[in-house]
mmCIF file of C-alpha atoms in Angstrom:
data_model
loop_
_atom_site.group_PDB
_atom_site.id
_atom_site.type_symbol
_atom_site.label_atom_id
_atom_site.label_comp_id
_atom_site.label_asym_id
_atom_site.label_seq_id
_atom_site.Cartn_x
_atom_site.Cartn_y
_atom_site.Cartn_z
ATOM 1 C CA UNK A 18 241.815 60.217 24.628
ATOM 2 C CA UNK A 19 242.259 63.543 26.422
ATOM 3 C CA UNK A 20 239.357 65.120 28.339
ATOM 4 C CA UNK A 21 237.099 67.215 26.082
ATOM 5 C CA UNK A 22 238.341 65.542 22.899
ATOM 6 C CA UNK A 23 235.517 64.347 20.638
ATOM 7 C CA UNK A 24 235.674 60.579 19.914
ATOM 8 C CA UNK A 25 236.218 59.549 16.331
ATOM 9 C CA UNK A 26 233.524 57.927 14.257
ATOM 10 C CA UNK A 27 235.357 54.618 14.418
ATOM 11 C CA UNK A 28 235.508 54.827 18.203
ATOM 12 C CA UNK A 29 231.790 55.669 18.343
ATOM 13 C CA UNK A 30 230.939 52.691 16.158
ATOM 14 C CA UNK A 31 233.098 50.433 18.320
ATOM 15 C CA UNK A 32 231.434 51.669 21.511
ATOM 16 C CA UNK A 33 227.993 51.222 19.966
ATOM 17 C CA UNK A 34 228.834 47.649 18.891
ATOM 18 C CA UNK A 35 230.189 46.732 22.283
ATOM 19 C CA UNK A 36 227.192 48.242 24.032
ATOM 20 C CA UNK A 37 224.767 46.491 21.700
ATOM 21 C CA UNK A 38 226.506 43.128 22.160
ATOM 22 C CA UNK A 39 226.362 43.493 25.927
ATOM 23 C CA UNK A 40 222.701 44.496 25.678
ATOM 24 C CA UNK A 41 221.876 41.383 23.657
ATOM 25 C CA UNK A 42 223.589 39.190 26.216
ATOM 26 C CA UNK A 43 221.875 40.751 29.240
ATOM 27 C CA UNK A 44 218.362 41.306 27.808
ATOM 28 C CA UNK A 45 217.963 38.532 25.283
ATOM 29 C CA UNK A 46 214.486 37.503 26.464
ATOM 30 C CA UNK A 47 213.219 41.097 26.597
ATOM 31 C CA UNK A 48 214.557 41.670 23.087
ATOM 32 C CA UNK A 49 212.727 38.604 21.753
ATOM 33 C CA UNK A 50 209.470 39.735 23.380
ATOM 34 C CA UNK A 51 209.979 43.255 22.022
ATOM 35 C CA UNK A 52 210.663 41.962 18.494
ATOM 36 C CA UNK A 53 207.526 39.807 18.660
ATOM 37 C CA UNK A 54 205.448 42.747 19.876
ATOM 38 C CA UNK A 55 206.955 44.959 17.161
ATOM 39 C CA UNK A 56 206.107 42.355 14.507
ATOM 40 C CA UNK A 57 202.484 42.296 15.693
ATOM 41 C CA UNK A 58 202.378 46.120 15.529
ATOM 42 C CA UNK A 59 203.792 46.052 11.985
ATOM 43 C CA UNK A 60 201.161 43.492 10.906
ATOM 44 C CA UNK A 61 198.349 45.555 12.433
ATOM 45 C CA UNK A 62 199.548 48.778 10.774
ATOM 46 C CA UNK A 63 199.840 47.021 7.396
ATOM 47 C CA UNK A 64 196.259 45.794 7.853
ATOM 48 C CA UNK A 65 195.140 49.353 8.541
ATOM 49 C CA UNK A 66 196.926 50.524 5.407
ATOM 50 C CA UNK A 67 195.086 47.899 3.361
ATOM 51 C CA UNK A 68 191.860 49.143 4.933
ATOM 52 C CA UNK A 69 192.612 52.557 3.436
ATOM 53 C CA UNK A 70 192.825 50.988 -0.031
ATOM 54 C CA UNK A 71 189.496 49.270 0.484
ATOM 55 C CA UNK A 72 187.842 52.538 1.514
ATOM 56 C CA UNK A 73 188.997 54.088 -1.766
ATOM 57 C CA UNK A 74 187.571 51.154 -3.747
ATOM 58 C CA UNK A 75 184.179 51.322 -2.024
ATOM 59 C CA UNK A 76 183.688 55.037 -2.673
ATOM 60 C CA UNK A 77 182.400 55.126 -6.241
ATOM 61 C CA UNK A 78 182.342 58.933 -6.418
ATOM 62 C CA UNK A 79 186.113 59.091 -5.971
ATOM 63 C CA UNK A 80 185.870 62.355 -4.009
ATOM 64 C CA UNK A 81 183.986 61.317 -0.840
ATOM 65 C CA UNK A 82 185.361 61.477 2.667
ATOM 66 C CA UNK A 83 186.005 57.718 2.613
ATOM 67 C CA UNK A 84 188.339 58.234 -0.344
ATOM 68 C CA UNK A 85 190.001 61.264 1.269
ATOM 69 C CA UNK A 86 190.959 59.450 4.468
ATOM 70 C CA UNK A 87 191.465 56.104 2.731
ATOM 71 C CA UNK A 88 193.994 57.634 0.348
ATOM 72 C CA UNK A 89 195.804 59.325 3.236
ATOM 73 C CA UNK A 90 196.019 56.032 5.158
ATOM 74 C CA UNK A 91 197.220 54.234 2.040
ATOM 75 C CA UNK A 92 200.149 56.682 1.806
ATOM 76 C CA UNK A 93 201.620 55.375 5.081
ATOM 77 C CA UNK A 94 205.252 54.437 4.404
ATOM 78 C CA UNK A 95 207.021 51.252 5.504
ATOM 79 C CA UNK A 96 209.748 53.334 7.153
ATOM 80 C CA UNK A 97 207.200 54.988 9.421
ATOM 81 C CA UNK A 98 205.594 51.638 10.277
ATOM 82 C CA UNK A 99 208.954 50.113 11.298
ATOM 83 C CA UNK A 100 210.051 53.227 13.174
ATOM 84 C CA UNK A 101 206.734 53.459 15.035
ATOM 85 C CA UNK A 102 206.891 49.768 16.012
ATOM 86 C CA UNK A 103 210.459 50.157 17.293
ATOM 87 C CA UNK A 104 209.522 53.289 19.245
ATOM 88 C CA UNK A 105 206.557 51.554 20.883
ATOM 89 C CA UNK A 106 208.595 48.578 22.169
ATOM 90 C CA UNK A 107 211.986 50.189 22.896
ATOM 91 C CA UNK A 108 211.105 51.006 26.492
ATOM 92 C CA UNK A 109 210.430 47.360 27.342
ATOM 93 C CA UNK A 110 213.738 46.064 25.923
ATOM 94 C CA UNK A 111 215.808 48.836 27.615
ATOM 95 C CA UNK A 112 218.267 49.445 24.719
ATOM 96 C CA UNK A 113 221.616 51.226 25.180
ATOM 97 C CA UNK A 114 221.674 55.013 25.005
ATOM 98 C CA UNK A 115 223.111 55.152 21.495
ATOM 99 C CA UNK A 116 220.533 52.651 20.189
ATOM 100 C CA UNK A 117 217.806 54.610 21.930
ATOM 101 C CA UNK A 118 219.005 57.851 20.340
ATOM 102 C CA UNK A 119 219.093 56.192 16.916
ATOM 103 C CA UNK A 120 215.545 54.911 17.322
ATOM 104 C CA UNK A 121 214.363 58.362 18.469
ATOM 105 C CA UNK A 122 216.081 60.069 15.520
ATOM 106 C CA UNK A 123 214.686 57.682 12.896
ATOM 107 C CA UNK A 124 211.197 57.859 14.411
ATOM 108 C CA UNK A 125 211.261 61.668 14.516
ATOM 109 C CA UNK A 126 212.277 61.972 10.865
ATOM 110 C CA UNK A 127 209.816 59.297 9.706
ATOM 111 C CA UNK A 128 206.931 60.682 11.794
ATOM 112 C CA UNK A 129 207.389 64.291 10.665
ATOM 113 C CA UNK A 130 207.584 63.300 6.990
ATOM 114 C CA UNK A 131 204.622 60.963 7.364
ATOM 115 C CA UNK A 132 202.488 63.650 9.010
ATOM 116 C CA UNK A 133 203.336 65.999 6.139
ATOM 117 C CA UNK A 134 202.225 63.348 3.628
ATOM 118 C CA UNK A 135 198.970 62.712 5.508
ATOM 119 C CA UNK A 136 198.272 66.437 5.748
ATOM 120 C CA UNK A 137 198.934 66.920 2.022
ATOM 121 C CA UNK A 138 196.566 64.125 1.023
ATOM 122 C CA UNK A 139 193.812 65.352 3.360
ATOM 123 C CA UNK A 140 194.100 68.969 2.172
ATOM 124 C CA UNK A 141 194.076 67.991 -1.502
ATOM 125 C CA UNK A 142 191.270 65.512 -0.854
ATOM 126 C CA UNK A 143 189.244 68.212 0.894
ATOM 127 C CA UNK A 144 189.654 70.527 -2.094
ATOM 128 C CA UNK A 145 188.569 67.769 -4.478
ATOM 129 C CA UNK A 146 185.670 66.851 -2.189
ATOM 130 C CA UNK A 147 184.340 70.402 -2.473
ATOM 131 C CA UNK A 148 184.052 70.050 -6.237
ATOM 132 C CA UNK A 149 182.234 67.759 -8.585
ATOM 133 C CA UNK A 150 184.177 65.692 -11.102
ATOM 134 C CA UNK A 151 183.362 68.091 -13.930
ATOM 135 C CA UNK A 152 184.662 71.050 -11.959
ATOM 136 C CA UNK A 153 187.791 69.130 -11.006
ATOM 137 C CA UNK A 154 188.573 68.517 -14.671
ATOM 138 C CA UNK A 155 187.972 72.177 -15.461
ATOM 139 C CA UNK A 156 190.313 73.141 -12.650
ATOM 140 C CA UNK A 157 193.053 70.692 -13.628
ATOM 141 C CA UNK A 158 195.781 73.322 -13.871
ATOM 142 C CA UNK A 159 194.647 74.976 -10.655
ATOM 143 C CA UNK A 160 194.653 71.647 -8.796
ATOM 144 C CA UNK A 161 198.200 70.939 -9.966
ATOM 145 C CA UNK A 162 199.376 74.302 -8.661
ATOM 146 C CA UNK A 163 197.487 73.780 -5.395
ATOM 147 C CA UNK A 164 199.091 70.368 -4.915
ATOM 148 C CA UNK A 165 202.546 71.834 -5.616
ATOM 149 C CA UNK A 166 202.064 74.753 -3.208
ATOM 150 C CA UNK A 167 200.651 72.536 -0.448
ATOM 151 C CA UNK A 168 203.528 70.068 -0.861
ATOM 152 C CA UNK A 169 206.174 72.812 -0.732
ATOM 153 C CA UNK A 170 204.694 74.444 2.369
ATOM 154 C CA UNK A 171 204.208 71.198 4.295
ATOM 155 C CA UNK A 172 207.618 69.684 3.494
ATOM 156 C CA UNK A 173 209.418 72.936 4.249
ATOM 157 C CA UNK A 174 207.701 72.964 7.642
ATOM 158 C CA UNK A 175 208.626 69.301 8.087
ATOM 159 C CA UNK A 176 212.281 70.087 7.313
ATOM 160 C CA UNK A 177 212.320 72.922 9.856
ATOM 161 C CA UNK A 178 210.804 70.642 12.530
ATOM 162 C CA UNK A 179 213.366 67.905 11.818
ATOM 163 C CA UNK A 180 216.295 70.328 12.008
ATOM 164 C CA UNK A 181 214.935 71.774 15.233
ATOM 165 C CA UNK A 182 214.703 68.285 16.770
ATOM 166 C CA UNK A 183 218.314 67.649 15.757
ATOM 167 C CA UNK A 184 219.399 70.673 17.762
ATOM 168 C CA UNK A 185 220.010 72.985 14.794
ATOM 169 C CA UNK A 186 219.267 76.669 15.365
ATOM 170 C CA UNK A 187 216.495 77.339 12.811
ATOM 171 C CA UNK A 188 215.796 80.966 13.786
ATOM 172 C CA UNK A 189 217.754 82.381 10.871
ATOM 173 C CA UNK A 190 216.267 79.828 8.490
ATOM 174 C CA UNK A 191 212.715 80.682 9.534
ATOM 175 C CA UNK A 192 213.422 84.402 9.172
ATOM 176 C CA UNK A 193 214.891 83.831 5.692
ATOM 177 C CA UNK A 194 211.923 81.759 4.627
ATOM 178 C CA UNK A 195 209.571 84.457 5.879
ATOM 179 C CA UNK A 196 211.352 87.219 3.953
ATOM 180 C CA UNK A 197 211.516 85.046 0.834
ATOM 181 C CA UNK A 198 207.821 84.250 1.104
ATOM 182 C CA UNK A 199 206.945 87.936 1.390
ATOM 183 C CA UNK A 200 209.063 88.760 -1.663
ATOM 184 C CA UNK A 201 207.465 85.996 -3.723
ATOM 185 C CA UNK A 202 204.001 87.041 -2.568
ATOM 186 C CA UNK A 203 204.553 90.672 -3.595
ATOM 187 C CA UNK A 204 205.986 89.654 -6.969
ATOM 188 C CA UNK A 205 203.120 87.316 -7.793
ATOM 189 C CA UNK A 206 200.270 88.929 -5.883
ATOM 190 C CA UNK A 207 198.056 89.063 -8.987
ATOM 191 C CA UNK A 208 198.459 85.343 -9.642
ATOM 192 C CA UNK A 209 197.897 84.454 -5.991
ATOM 193 C CA UNK A 210 194.817 86.722 -5.841
ATOM 194 C CA UNK A 211 193.257 84.859 -8.768
ATOM 195 C CA UNK A 212 194.352 81.506 -7.315
ATOM 196 C CA UNK A 213 192.683 82.243 -3.974
ATOM 197 C CA UNK A 214 189.632 83.490 -5.871
ATOM 198 C CA UNK A 215 189.544 80.109 -7.655
ATOM 199 C CA UNK A 216 189.685 78.416 -4.240
ATOM 200 C CA UNK A 217 186.818 80.636 -3.081
ATOM 201 C CA UNK A 218 184.792 79.476 -6.064
ATOM 202 C CA UNK A 219 185.591 75.878 -5.083
ATOM 203 C CA UNK A 220 184.654 76.248 -1.440
ATOM 204 C CA UNK A 221 181.806 78.788 -1.563
ATOM 205 C CA UNK A 222 180.344 77.526 -4.854
ATOM 206 C CA UNK A 223 178.633 80.704 -6.103
ATOM 207 C CA UNK A 224 178.457 78.941 -9.454
ATOM 208 C CA UNK A 225 179.846 75.865 -11.168
ATOM 209 C CA UNK A 226 180.595 74.669 -14.651
ATOM 210 C CA UNK A 227 177.459 74.690 -16.829
ATOM 211 C CA UNK A 228 175.630 77.354 -14.771
ATOM 212 C CA UNK A 229 174.092 80.360 -16.500
ATOM 213 C CA UNK A 230 175.282 83.504 -14.703
ATOM 214 C CA UNK A 231 175.086 87.252 -15.241
ATOM 215 C CA UNK A 232 177.119 90.191 -13.936
ATOM 216 C CA UNK A 233 177.023 93.858 -14.919
ATOM 217 C CA UNK A 234 175.715 93.786 -18.511
ATOM 218 C CA UNK A 235 177.235 90.368 -19.317
ATOM 219 C CA UNK A 236 175.514 87.004 -19.201
ATOM 220 C CA UNK A 237 176.477 83.550 -20.374
ATOM 221 C CA UNK A 238 177.131 79.912 -19.492
ATOM 222 C CA UNK A 239 180.232 78.949 -17.489
ATOM 223 C CA UNK A 240 182.502 76.826 -19.695
ATOM 224 C CA UNK A 241 185.663 76.585 -17.581
ATOM 225 C CA UNK A 242 186.974 77.746 -14.200
ATOM 226 C CA UNK A 243 190.737 77.992 -14.445
ATOM 227 C CA UNK A 244 193.665 78.972 -12.274
ATOM 228 C CA UNK A 245 193.511 82.653 -13.217
ATOM 229 C CA UNK A 246 190.285 83.224 -15.128
ATOM 230 C CA UNK A 247 186.758 82.003 -15.769
ATOM 231 C CA UNK A 248 185.434 81.553 -19.317
ATOM 232 C CA UNK A 249 181.818 82.168 -20.278
ATOM 233 C CA UNK A 250 179.946 81.446 -23.502
ATOM 234 C CA UNK A 251 177.530 84.313 -24.106
ATOM 235 C CA UNK A 252 174.105 83.992 -25.682
ATOM 236 C CA UNK A 253 175.396 85.683 -28.837
ATOM 237 C CA UNK A 254 178.096 83.003 -29.200
ATOM 238 C CA UNK A 255 181.360 84.713 -28.311
ATOM 239 C CA UNK A 256 183.569 83.575 -25.439
ATOM 240 C CA UNK A 257 184.091 86.040 -22.605
ATOM 241 C CA UNK A 258 187.083 85.756 -20.255
ATOM 242 C CA UNK A 259 187.299 87.477 -16.863
ATOM 243 C CA UNK A 260 189.815 87.041 -14.054
ATOM 244 C CA UNK A 261 188.549 85.175 -11.011
ATOM 245 C CA UNK A 262 189.277 88.069 -8.642
ATOM 246 C CA UNK A 263 187.414 90.620 -10.765
ATOM 247 C CA UNK A 264 184.496 88.234 -11.184
ATOM 248 C CA UNK A 265 184.069 87.661 -7.441
ATOM 249 C CA UNK A 266 184.241 91.419 -6.813
ATOM 250 C CA UNK A 267 181.000 91.812 -8.798
ATOM 251 C CA UNK A 268 177.416 90.959 -7.986
ATOM 252 C CA UNK A 269 176.822 87.610 -9.682
ATOM 253 C CA UNK A 270 173.326 86.469 -10.602
ATOM 254 C CA UNK A 271 173.118 82.692 -10.950
ATOM 255 C CA UNK A 272 170.128 82.074 -13.207
ATOM 256 C CA UNK A 273 170.531 78.283 -13.073
ATOM 257 C CA UNK A 274 169.544 78.197 -9.406
ATOM 258 C CA UNK A 275 166.282 80.083 -9.912
ATOM 259 C CA UNK A 276 163.145 78.321 -8.739
ATOM 260 C CA UNK A 277 161.094 80.555 -11.051
ATOM 261 C CA UNK A 278 161.437 83.400 -13.535
ATOM 262 C CA UNK A 279 159.379 86.574 -13.240
ATOM 263 C CA UNK A 280 157.949 88.345 -16.237
ATOM 264 C CA UNK A 281 156.220 91.692 -16.727
ATOM 265 C CA UNK A 282 153.870 93.147 -19.307
ATOM 266 C CA UNK A 283 153.116 96.845 -19.742
ATOM 267 C CA UNK A 284 149.668 97.299 -21.314
ATOM 268 C CA UNK A 285 148.131 100.454 -22.731
ATOM 269 C CA UNK A 286 144.365 100.497 -23.367
ATOM 270 C CA UNK A 287 142.307 103.139 -25.108
ATOM 271 C CA UNK A 288 141.287 106.044 -22.897
ATOM 272 C CA UNK A 289 137.639 105.744 -24.001
ATOM 273 C CA UNK A 290 137.064 102.811 -21.627
ATOM 274 C CA UNK A 291 134.274 103.249 -19.151
ATOM 275 C CA UNK A 292 135.192 103.186 -15.423
ATOM 276 C CA UNK A 293 133.591 99.771 -15.032
ATOM 277 C CA UNK A 294 135.593 98.307 -17.905
ATOM 278 C CA UNK A 295 138.814 99.842 -16.597
ATOM 279 C CA UNK A 296 138.196 98.388 -13.136
ATOM 280 C CA UNK A 297 137.687 94.856 -14.550
ATOM 281 C CA UNK A 298 141.076 94.716 -16.291
ATOM 282 C CA UNK A 299 143.230 93.503 -13.294
ATOM 283 C CA UNK A 300 140.839 90.643 -12.478
ATOM 284 C CA UNK A 301 140.673 89.712 -16.158
ATOM 285 C CA UNK A 302 144.491 89.590 -16.366
ATOM 286 C CA UNK A 303 144.624 87.355 -13.290
ATOM 287 C CA UNK A 304 142.142 84.968 -14.904
ATOM 288 C CA UNK A 305 144.198 84.827 -18.112
ATOM 289 C CA UNK A 306 147.512 84.186 -16.260
ATOM 290 C CA UNK A 307 146.078 81.380 -14.148
ATOM 291 C CA UNK A 308 144.459 79.897 -17.240
ATOM 292 C CA UNK A 309 147.946 79.512 -18.723
ATOM 293 C CA UNK A 310 149.140 77.546 -15.666
ATOM 294 C CA UNK A 311 151.352 80.406 -14.444
ATOM 295 C CA UNK A 312 151.537 82.082 -11.041
ATOM 296 C CA UNK A 313 149.807 85.460 -10.876
ATOM 297 C CA UNK A 314 151.729 88.041 -8.819
ATOM 298 C CA UNK A 315 149.937 91.370 -9.306
ATOM 299 C CA UNK A 316 148.234 93.569 -11.887
ATOM 300 C CA UNK A 317 146.895 97.079 -11.671
ATOM 301 C CA UNK A 318 146.458 100.529 -13.114
ATOM 302 C CA UNK A 319 149.708 102.510 -13.069
ATOM 303 C CA UNK A 320 148.967 105.819 -14.789
ATOM 304 C CA UNK A 321 147.399 107.944 -17.502
ATOM 305 C CA UNK A 322 149.389 107.955 -20.722
ATOM 306 C CA UNK A 323 149.269 110.570 -23.465
ATOM 307 C CA UNK A 324 146.690 108.514 -25.319
ATOM 308 C CA UNK A 325 146.175 105.431 -23.131
ATOM 309 C CA UNK A 326 145.243 103.975 -19.781
ATOM 310 C CA UNK A 327 148.384 102.186 -18.587
ATOM 311 C CA UNK A 328 148.374 98.845 -16.724
ATOM 312 C CA UNK A 329 151.162 96.560 -15.496
ATOM 313 C CA UNK A 330 151.088 92.785 -15.082
ATOM 314 C CA UNK A 331 153.592 90.644 -13.144
ATOM 315 C CA UNK A 332 153.637 86.855 -13.261
ATOM 316 C CA UNK A 333 155.969 83.941 -12.437
ATOM 317 C CA UNK A 334 156.924 81.015 -14.678
ATOM 318 C CA UNK A 335 157.752 77.984 -12.426
ATOM 319 C CA UNK A 336 160.947 77.017 -14.278
ATOM 320 C CA UNK A 337 164.599 78.134 -14.357
ATOM 321 C CA UNK A 338 164.913 77.259 -18.055
ATOM 322 C CA UNK A 339 164.953 80.457 -20.097
ATOM 323 C CA UNK A 340 163.465 78.746 -23.150
ATOM 324 C CA UNK A 341 160.486 77.593 -21.063
ATOM 325 C CA UNK A 342 160.047 81.150 -19.784
ATOM 326 C CA UNK A 343 160.354 82.527 -23.307
ATOM 327 C CA UNK A 344 157.662 80.202 -24.683
ATOM 328 C CA UNK A 345 155.354 80.834 -21.702
ATOM 329 C CA UNK A 346 155.681 84.589 -22.143
ATOM 330 C CA UNK A 347 154.739 84.294 -25.829
ATOM 331 C CA UNK A 348 151.719 82.097 -25.084
ATOM 332 C CA UNK A 349 150.535 84.481 -22.358
ATOM 333 C CA UNK A 350 150.821 87.472 -24.657
ATOM 334 C CA UNK A 351 148.767 85.758 -27.337
ATOM 335 C CA UNK A 352 146.142 84.752 -24.745
ATOM 336 C CA UNK A 353 145.848 88.355 -23.546
ATOM 337 C CA UNK A 354 145.364 89.592 -27.096
ATOM 338 C CA UNK A 355 142.656 87.020 -27.825
ATOM 339 C CA UNK A 356 140.764 87.617 -24.570
ATOM 340 C CA UNK A 357 140.914 91.394 -24.869
ATOM 341 C CA UNK A 358 139.593 91.152 -28.444
ATOM 342 C CA UNK A 359 136.700 89.026 -27.206
ATOM 343 C CA UNK A 360 135.986 91.520 -24.424
ATOM 344 C CA UNK A 361 136.185 94.450 -26.917
ATOM 345 C CA UNK A 362 139.087 96.005 -24.991
ATOM 346 C CA UNK A 363 141.262 97.823 -27.491
ATOM 347 C CA UNK A 364 144.961 98.488 -27.116
ATOM 348 C CA UNK A 365 145.845 102.138 -27.464
ATOM 349 C CA UNK A 366 148.040 103.600 -30.154
ATOM 350 C CA UNK A 367 149.338 107.160 -30.504
ATOM 351 C CA UNK A 368 146.488 109.398 -31.730
ATOM 352 C CA UNK A 369 146.280 113.033 -32.822
ATOM 353 C CA UNK A 370 143.222 115.134 -33.691
ATOM 354 C CA UNK A 371 143.488 118.195 -35.971
ATOM 355 C CA UNK A 372 140.881 120.964 -35.573
ATOM 356 C CA UNK A 373 140.245 123.766 -38.066
ATOM 357 C CA UNK A 374 139.473 127.306 -36.932
ATOM 358 C CA UNK A 375 136.678 129.377 -38.561
ATOM 359 C CA UNK A 376 137.224 133.066 -39.403
ATOM 360 C CA UNK A 377 135.280 134.041 -36.266
ATOM 361 C CA UNK A 378 137.514 131.880 -34.057
ATOM 362 C CA UNK A 379 135.161 128.936 -33.627
ATOM 363 C CA UNK A 380 136.583 125.417 -34.013
ATOM 364 C CA UNK A 381 135.383 123.362 -36.952
ATOM 365 C CA UNK A 382 135.279 119.606 -36.397
ATOM 366 C CA UNK A 383 137.278 117.577 -38.983
ATOM 367 C CA UNK A 384 134.170 115.487 -39.635
ATOM 368 C CA UNK A 385 131.190 117.910 -39.673
ATOM 369 C CA UNK A 386 128.652 115.116 -40.148
ATOM 370 C CA UNK A 387 129.691 113.392 -36.931
ATOM 371 C CA UNK A 388 127.558 114.454 -33.997
ATOM 372 C CA UNK A 389 129.398 115.877 -30.957
ATOM 373 C CA UNK A 390 129.443 113.819 -27.754
ATOM 374 C CA UNK A 391 128.067 116.810 -25.852
ATOM 375 C CA UNK A 392 125.077 116.959 -28.180
ATOM 376 C CA UNK A 393 124.417 113.262 -27.674
ATOM 377 C CA UNK A 394 124.415 113.692 -23.875
ATOM 378 C CA UNK A 395 122.087 116.676 -24.205
ATOM 379 C CA UNK A 396 119.627 114.488 -26.073
ATOM 380 C CA UNK A 397 119.643 111.960 -23.233
ATOM 381 C CA UNK A 398 121.446 109.184 -25.077
ATOM 382 C CA UNK A 399 124.285 107.141 -23.560
ATOM 383 C CA UNK A 400 127.680 107.368 -25.222
ATOM 384 C CA UNK A 401 129.176 104.091 -26.444
ATOM 385 C CA UNK A 402 131.532 102.680 -23.849
ATOM 386 C CA UNK A 403 134.190 101.481 -26.244
ATOM 387 C CA UNK A 404 134.086 103.191 -29.644
ATOM 388 C CA UNK A 405 135.896 101.256 -32.316
ATOM 389 C CA UNK A 406 137.637 102.845 -35.255
#
């Protein structure tokens, strides 16, 4: 064979066989010890893999951290176990260069692929851990796409690392993958935007399936959180669909996570109330609210209406359930009506008085036989504090 000429495959195999035979003859004891040590390592790693299966069985939720790491450990391949054992003991047995290179190559390929598998299982497990089972079922299509994307990214990276370790120039390949990724991202930016919005819903949890939410002028119960859109069932019965990205761009009010609901009443009382009666109204409202088992916030006089004295009442119902709030509001309103009737506090209604003018310009009262208030005061009498019609 001339200098610089590459040996044939047959020659390489012959050289490898001869070198291996000589190695067996010279290091037989070291090889036996190395094989024994490798067998122990294989047994230990198989025991660890079985431990991963047991962790999955003990976690009843199916999405806990024990399941996440247990499932990743259980995905350890036999090829990686054998390659790792051989790599750990090859230094002691001092194998020939070609055997050493073969062990290094097999271990590199097995380790890179195994790391990609572990990373995929941990990432997918983390996503599932951030959701409840109900949400995971609602996001079935999204989870399938996430698993596919994570697998593609990780195994492409694993392939690049393997080629780089084999001495292949991967610069052009990396550049091509980058340009291709940019092109795909631009072409499907709407889908990816909604997909990442779905991931944001998973991780940040602004709401979940079954929550009652409101945004803009829309409110309803979350029925499904999908890959591209979220579906709500409104109070009026129709289904509303909005893309995940547009939904997260809005201010979302999650009514399910309320610790209380606040209600308000606007009250208008007749303007003939005496100052003492008008001043008693806020304290009376507080007494009525607390008598209903609700939390009193504030009540007070807010202004003079066209034909009324206007008050405002604010109170809290200690429940997030809208039906409970609805019933409590009704009961409170009825209690206010009954108490005000007992206290002879009349609610105002729009009133209008018509006056007739005499030929000389004087005003004629519509009811001539009714004595004027001014005449009553001039006689020293006290006007009734709350005239009733």
